Amino acid sequence: GAVVSQHPSWVICKSGTSVKIECRSLDFQATTMFWYRQFPKQSLMLMATSNEGSKATYEQGVEKDKFLINHASLTLSTLTVTSAHPEDSSFYICSASTWRGGYTFGSGTRLTVV
Amino acid sequence: AQTVTQSQPEMSVQEAETVTLSCTYDTSESDYYLFWYKQPPSRQMILVIRQEAYKQQNATENRFSVNFQKAAKSFSLKISDSQLGDAAMYFCAYRTGTGSSNTGKLIFGQGTTLQVKP
């Protein structure tokens, strides 16, 4: 089945630094990748949608310059949290749409900014 | 804009019993897809069941079934013979059916935490 590998699974960084999260589709080509943010015991909030080779589409209220998304190939999409601050601490999940019309989710990244 | 509402923040069920999780949605579209996802403590999102709006027959996957009421915009999930491994957060989600089937974003409800008591 379709698998999305997300790394790292957890990361701790200092305030002001940048962190990159990678999502790779292992056995299929992910034309579209979705990036979500989830706070504890809350729902998944869509941050942006990225399509291979084009600029990401950000949801209202999401800072484009803080959350940089790159989808340079059909198997790799990255989310970079720039100049991270404690309020950026959260759980980030990627999801790729598959040819079957379904979705495959990465295992998530827990980001803690100290 | 489409919205998804799960009005039950928490539910509990006795092992081997049946429980129903509620979900309502709002849309002006006639073609769309509905999903139930499970998120266990590992936080890995797992697809439970999927329903195409054009299908009148309710989807079923083993112990999981849905009651899809299109006119009422209701999409409840029934879990039969509940097992300890069913304990998780459950999310109802909506996806538009228009456009490319591979680009529609998912809109999630608030989630329902299901506790299974032994």
mmCIF file of N, CA and C in Angstrom, chain B residues 16-95:
data_model
loop_
_atom_site.group_PDB
_atom_site.id
_atom_site.type_symbol
_atom_site.label_atom_id
_atom_site.label_comp_id
_atom_site.label_asym_id
_atom_site.label_seq_id
_atom_site.Cartn_x
_atom_site.Cartn_y
_atom_site.Cartn_z
ATOM 1 N N ALA B 16 -16.964 -5.190 23.799
ATOM 2 C CA ALA B 16 -17.934 -6.089 23.156
ATOM 3 C C ALA B 16 -19.282 -5.425 22.870
ATOM 4 N N GLU B 17 -19.471 -4.216 23.368
ATOM 5 C CA GLU B 17 -20.715 -3.509 23.100
ATOM 6 C C GLU B 17 -20.596 -2.691 21.809
ATOM 7 N N THR B 18 -21.700 -2.039 21.470
ATOM 8 C CA THR B 18 -21.763 -1.235 20.249
ATOM 9 C C THR B 18 -21.842 0.245 20.602
ATOM 10 N N VAL B 19 -21.172 1.065 19.825
ATOM 11 C CA VAL B 19 -21.197 2.507 20.067
ATOM 12 C C VAL B 19 -21.344 3.227 18.730
ATOM 13 N N THR B 20 -22.009 4.364 18.771
ATOM 14 C CA THR B 20 -22.206 5.166 17.558
ATOM 15 C C THR B 20 -21.653 6.567 17.772
ATOM 16 N N LEU B 21 -20.809 6.977 16.859
ATOM 17 C CA LEU B 21 -20.231 8.315 16.900
ATOM 18 C C LEU B 21 -20.940 9.176 15.850
ATOM 19 N N SER B 22 -21.283 10.381 16.241
ATOM 20 C CA SER B 22 -22.070 11.258 15.376
ATOM 21 C C SER B 22 -21.210 12.227 14.582
ATOM 22 N N CYS B 23 -21.705 12.575 13.420
ATOM 23 C CA CYS B 23 -21.030 13.568 12.574
ATOM 24 C C CYS B 23 -22.069 14.211 11.676
ATOM 25 N N THR B 24 -22.061 15.516 11.632
ATOM 26 C CA THR B 24 -22.899 16.225 10.681
ATOM 27 C C THR B 24 -22.011 17.156 9.872
ATOM 28 N N TYR B 25 -22.473 17.512 8.715
ATOM 29 C CA TYR B 25 -21.662 18.364 7.848
ATOM 30 C C TYR B 25 -22.572 19.330 7.106
ATOM 31 N N ASP B 26 -21.978 20.352 6.609
ATOM 32 C CA ASP B 26 -22.734 21.346 5.855
ATOM 33 C C ASP B 26 -22.052 21.567 4.517
ATOM 34 N N THR B 27 -22.799 21.450 3.456
ATOM 35 C CA THR B 27 -22.257 21.655 2.124
ATOM 36 C C THR B 27 -23.387 21.955 1.163
ATOM 37 N N SER B 28 -23.047 22.645 0.105
ATOM 38 C CA SER B 28 -24.022 22.894 -0.954
ATOM 39 C C SER B 28 -23.735 22.008 -2.162
ATOM 40 N N GLU B 29 -22.715 21.190 -2.046
ATOM 41 C CA GLU B 29 -22.333 20.305 -3.138
ATOM 42 C C GLU B 29 -23.168 19.028 -3.108
ATOM 43 N N SER B 30 -23.269 18.409 -4.258
ATOM 44 C CA SER B 30 -23.994 17.140 -4.345
ATOM 45 C C SER B 30 -23.027 15.965 -4.492
ATOM 46 N N ASP B 31 -21.814 16.280 -4.897
ATOM 47 C CA ASP B 31 -20.810 15.243 -5.113
ATOM 48 C C ASP B 31 -19.658 15.460 -4.135
ATOM 49 N N TYR B 32 -19.457 14.501 -3.244
ATOM 50 C CA TYR B 32 -18.401 14.643 -2.245
ATOM 51 C C TYR B 32 -18.111 13.275 -1.629
ATOM 52 N N TYR B 33 -17.114 13.255 -0.774
ATOM 53 C CA TYR B 33 -16.714 12.027 -0.096
ATOM 54 C C TYR B 33 -16.663 12.296 1.405
ATOM 55 N N LEU B 34 -16.983 11.287 2.155
ATOM 56 C CA LEU B 34 -16.918 11.374 3.611
ATOM 57 C C LEU B 34 -16.042 10.248 4.144
ATOM 58 N N PHE B 35 -15.324 10.559 5.190
ATOM 59 C CA PHE B 35 -14.385 9.596 5.761
ATOM 60 C C PHE B 35 -14.507 9.580 7.289
ATOM 61 N N TRP B 36 -14.145 8.456 7.848
ATOM 62 C CA TRP B 36 -13.865 8.365 9.278
ATOM 63 C C TRP B 36 -12.422 7.905 9.430
ATOM 64 N N TYR B 37 -11.681 8.671 10.232
ATOM 65 C CA TYR B 37 -10.298 8.322 10.519
ATOM 66 C C TYR B 37 -10.159 8.057 12.005
ATOM 67 N N LYS B 38 -9.256 7.159 12.311
ATOM 68 C CA LYS B 38 -8.930 6.818 13.694
ATOM 69 C C LYS B 38 -7.516 7.311 13.987
ATOM 70 N N GLN B 39 -7.345 7.940 15.139
ATOM 71 C CA GLN B 39 -6.007 8.373 15.556
ATOM 72 C C GLN B 39 -5.729 7.800 16.944
ATOM 73 N N PRO B 40 -5.011 6.692 17.022
ATOM 74 C CA PRO B 40 -4.676 6.094 18.323
ATOM 75 C C PRO B 40 -3.608 6.924 19.021
ATOM 76 N N PRO B 41 -3.205 6.537 20.209
ATOM 77 C CA PRO B 41 -2.183 7.297 20.943
ATOM 78 C C PRO B 41 -0.882 7.496 20.157
ATOM 79 N N SER B 42 -0.586 6.628 19.224
ATOM 80 C CA SER B 42 0.614 6.812 18.393
ATOM 81 C C SER B 42 0.495 8.028 17.472
ATOM 82 N N ARG B 43 -0.751 8.489 17.302
ATOM 83 C CA ARG B 43 -1.092 9.651 16.489
ATOM 84 C C ARG B 43 -0.992 9.398 14.987
ATOM 85 N N GLN B 44 -0.817 8.146 14.600
ATOM 86 C CA GLN B 44 -0.857 7.802 13.185
ATOM 87 C C GLN B 44 -2.316 7.797 12.725
ATOM 88 N N MET B 45 -2.615 8.510 11.683
ATOM 89 C CA MET B 45 -3.976 8.568 11.151
ATOM 90 C C MET B 45 -4.267 7.300 10.353
ATOM 91 N N ILE B 46 -5.367 6.655 10.682
ATOM 92 C CA ILE B 46 -5.738 5.398 10.043
ATOM 93 C C ILE B 46 -7.138 5.529 9.467
ATOM 94 N N LEU B 47 -7.282 5.218 8.190
ATOM 95 C CA LEU B 47 -8.596 5.274 7.556
ATOM 96 C C LEU B 47 -9.457 4.126 8.091
ATOM 97 N N VAL B 48 -10.639 4.480 8.545
ATOM 98 C CA VAL B 48 -11.576 3.475 9.049
ATOM 99 C C VAL B 48 -12.563 3.087 7.962
ATOM 100 N N ILE B 49 -13.150 4.112 7.348
ATOM 101 C CA ILE B 49 -14.180 3.839 6.364
ATOM 102 C C ILE B 49 -14.395 5.066 5.492
ATOM 103 N N ARG B 50 -14.887 4.831 4.308
ATOM 104 C CA ARG B 50 -15.076 5.912 3.334
ATOM 105 C C ARG B 50 -16.410 5.731 2.647
ATOM 106 N N GLN B 51 -17.074 6.853 2.358
ATOM 107 C CA GLN B 51 -18.390 6.821 1.713
ATOM 108 C C GLN B 51 -18.439 7.834 0.582
ATOM 109 N N GLU B 52 -18.831 7.389 -0.592
ATOM 110 C CA GLU B 52 -19.061 8.315 -1.687
ATOM 111 C C GLU B 52 -20.500 8.796 -1.614
ATOM 112 N N ALA B 53 -20.712 10.090 -1.774
ATOM 113 C CA ALA B 53 -22.051 10.651 -1.593
ATOM 114 C C ALA B 53 -23.057 10.129 -2.606
ATOM 115 N N TYR B 54 -22.579 9.732 -3.782
ATOM 116 C CA TYR B 54 -23.509 9.282 -4.810
ATOM 117 C C TYR B 54 -24.001 7.859 -4.554
ATOM 118 N N LYS B 55 -23.365 7.188 -3.623
ATOM 119 C CA LYS B 55 -23.775 5.827 -3.300
ATOM 120 C C LYS B 55 -24.810 5.849 -2.181
ATOM 121 N N GLN B 56 -25.937 5.228 -2.422
ATOM 122 C CA GLN B 56 -26.986 5.186 -1.404
ATOM 123 C C GLN B 56 -26.689 4.143 -0.338
ATOM 124 N N GLN B 57 -25.967 3.104 -0.739
ATOM 125 C CA GLN B 57 -25.673 2.036 0.209
ATOM 126 C C GLN B 57 -24.637 2.485 1.222
ATOM 127 N N ASN B 58 -24.902 2.201 2.477
ATOM 128 C CA ASN B 58 -23.971 2.557 3.532
ATOM 129 C C ASN B 58 -22.721 1.686 3.482
ATOM 130 N N ALA B 59 -21.567 2.331 3.642
ATOM 131 C CA ALA B 59 -20.305 1.587 3.618
ATOM 132 C C ALA B 59 -20.139 0.747 4.883
ATOM 133 N N THR B 60 -19.485 -0.374 4.718
ATOM 134 C CA THR B 60 -19.222 -1.284 5.837
ATOM 135 C C THR B 60 -17.820 -1.840 5.706
ATOM 136 N N GLU B 61 -17.117 -1.895 6.835
ATOM 137 C CA GLU B 61 -15.789 -2.506 6.894
ATOM 138 C C GLU B 61 -15.709 -3.326 8.172
ATOM 139 N N ASN B 62 -15.972 -4.603 8.035
ATOM 140 C CA ASN B 62 -15.921 -5.502 9.192
ATOM 141 C C ASN B 62 -16.833 -4.997 10.309
ATOM 142 N N ARG B 63 -16.269 -4.621 11.467
ATOM 143 C CA ARG B 63 -17.097 -4.193 12.598
ATOM 144 C C ARG B 63 -17.538 -2.739 12.509
ATOM 145 N N PHE B 64 -17.078 -2.051 11.478
ATOM 146 C CA PHE B 64 -17.377 -0.632 11.329
ATOM 147 C C PHE B 64 -18.402 -0.416 10.210
ATOM 148 N N SER B 65 -19.379 0.372 10.484
ATOM 149 C CA SER B 65 -20.372 0.695 9.469
ATOM 150 C C SER B 65 -20.818 2.132 9.668
ATOM 151 N N VAL B 66 -21.362 2.691 8.605
ATOM 152 C CA VAL B 66 -21.838 4.064 8.706
ATOM 153 C C VAL B 66 -23.323 4.123 8.416
ATOM 154 N N ASN B 67 -23.934 5.184 8.931
ATOM 155 C CA ASN B 67 -25.317 5.514 8.608
ATOM 156 C C ASN B 67 -25.253 6.860 7.902
ATOM 157 N N PHE B 68 -25.322 6.816 6.591
ATOM 158 C CA PHE B 68 -25.193 8.005 5.770
ATOM 159 C C PHE B 68 -26.574 8.504 5.395
ATOM 160 N N GLN B 69 -26.916 9.668 5.887
ATOM 161 C CA GLN B 69 -28.200 10.292 5.602
ATOM 162 C C GLN B 69 -27.915 11.580 4.836
ATOM 163 N N LYS B 70 -27.958 11.494 3.508
ATOM 164 C CA LYS B 70 -27.532 12.627 2.687
ATOM 165 C C LYS B 70 -28.423 13.844 2.871
ATOM 166 N N ALA B 71 -29.707 13.634 2.914
ATOM 167 C CA ALA B 71 -30.623 14.771 3.048
ATOM 168 C C ALA B 71 -30.427 15.478 4.386
ATOM 169 N N ALA B 72 -30.166 14.709 5.401
ATOM 170 C CA ALA B 72 -29.959 15.276 6.735
ATOM 171 C C ALA B 72 -28.515 15.708 6.948
ATOM 172 N N LYS B 73 -27.644 15.401 6.006
ATOM 173 C CA LYS B 73 -26.217 15.712 6.098
ATOM 174 C C LYS B 73 -25.634 15.144 7.387
ATOM 175 N N SER B 74 -25.884 13.864 7.546
ATOM 176 C CA SER B 74 -25.430 13.155 8.728
ATOM 177 C C SER B 74 -24.624 11.930 8.313
ATOM 178 N N PHE B 75 -23.584 11.643 9.066
ATOM 179 C CA PHE B 75 -22.681 10.547 8.705
ATOM 180 C C PHE B 75 -22.133 9.935 9.986
ATOM 181 N N SER B 76 -22.892 9.051 10.599
ATOM 182 C CA SER B 76 -22.473 8.484 11.879
ATOM 183 C C SER B 76 -21.723 7.173 11.678
ATOM 184 N N LEU B 77 -20.869 6.878 12.622
ATOM 185 C CA LEU B 77 -20.050 5.659 12.589
ATOM 186 C C LEU B 77 -20.489 4.727 13.700
ATOM 187 N N LYS B 78 -20.789 3.490 13.336
ATOM 188 C CA LYS B 78 -21.144 2.489 14.324
ATOM 189 C C LYS B 78 -20.017 1.478 14.438
ATOM 190 N N ILE B 79 -19.596 1.267 15.675
ATOM 191 C CA ILE B 79 -18.560 0.271 15.947
ATOM 192 C C ILE B 79 -19.218 -0.862 16.731
ATOM 193 N N SER B 80 -19.232 -2.019 16.146
ATOM 194 C CA SER B 80 -19.834 -3.184 16.792
ATOM 195 C C SER B 80 -18.754 -4.017 17.482
ATOM 196 N N ASP B 81 -19.174 -4.739 18.525
ATOM 197 C CA ASP B 81 -18.242 -5.621 19.229
ATOM 198 C C ASP B 81 -16.941 -4.876 19.552
ATOM 199 N N SER B 82 -17.086 -3.776 20.251
ATOM 200 C CA SER B 82 -15.941 -2.907 20.531
ATOM 201 C C SER B 82 -14.797 -3.665 21.196
ATOM 202 N N GLN B 83 -13.599 -3.317 20.768
ATOM 203 C CA GLN B 83 -12.397 -3.938 21.314
ATOM 204 C C GLN B 83 -11.510 -2.872 21.947
ATOM 205 N N LEU B 84 -10.644 -3.319 22.856
ATOM 206 C CA LEU B 84 -9.765 -2.372 23.541
ATOM 207 C C LEU B 84 -8.929 -1.575 22.542
ATOM 208 N N GLY B 85 -8.581 -2.201 21.442
ATOM 209 C CA GLY B 85 -7.784 -1.531 20.418
ATOM 210 C C GLY B 85 -8.536 -0.461 19.648
ATOM 211 N N ASP B 86 -9.836 -0.381 19.875
ATOM 212 C CA ASP B 86 -10.626 0.669 19.207
ATOM 213 C C ASP B 86 -10.496 2.008 19.919
ATOM 214 N N ALA B 87 -9.926 1.999 21.110
ATOM 215 C CA ALA B 87 -9.772 3.240 21.863
ATOM 216 C C ALA B 87 -8.862 4.188 21.092
ATOM 217 N N ALA B 88 -9.377 5.351 20.796
ATOM 218 C CA ALA B 88 -8.644 6.313 19.966
ATOM 219 C C ALA B 88 -9.472 7.571 19.832
ATOM 220 N N MET B 89 -8.906 8.522 19.127
ATOM 221 C CA MET B 89 -9.672 9.699 18.732
ATOM 222 C C MET B 89 -10.163 9.445 17.308
ATOM 223 N N TYR B 90 -11.427 9.710 17.075
ATOM 224 C CA TYR B 90 -12.017 9.471 15.763
ATOM 225 C C TYR B 90 -12.402 10.799 15.123
ATOM 226 N N PHE B 91 -12.016 10.931 13.873
ATOM 227 C CA PHE B 91 -12.312 12.153 13.134
ATOM 228 C C PHE B 91 -13.186 11.847 11.929
ATOM 229 N N CYS B 92 -14.204 12.645 11.776
ATOM 230 C CA CYS B 92 -15.027 12.631 10.578
ATOM 231 C C CYS B 92 -14.422 13.657 9.622
ATOM 232 N N ALA B 93 -14.404 13.360 8.338
ATOM 233 C CA ALA B 93 -13.796 14.288 7.387
ATOM 234 C C ALA B 93 -14.582 14.333 6.088
ATOM 235 N N TYR B 94 -14.518 15.479 5.453
ATOM 236 C CA TYR B 94 -15.243 15.748 4.204
ATOM 237 C C TYR B 94 -14.253 16.129 3.117
ATOM 238 N N ARG B 95 -14.538 15.656 1.908
ATOM 239 C CA ARG B 95 -13.732 16.083 0.766
ATOM 240 C C ARG B 95 -14.630 16.363 -0.416
#
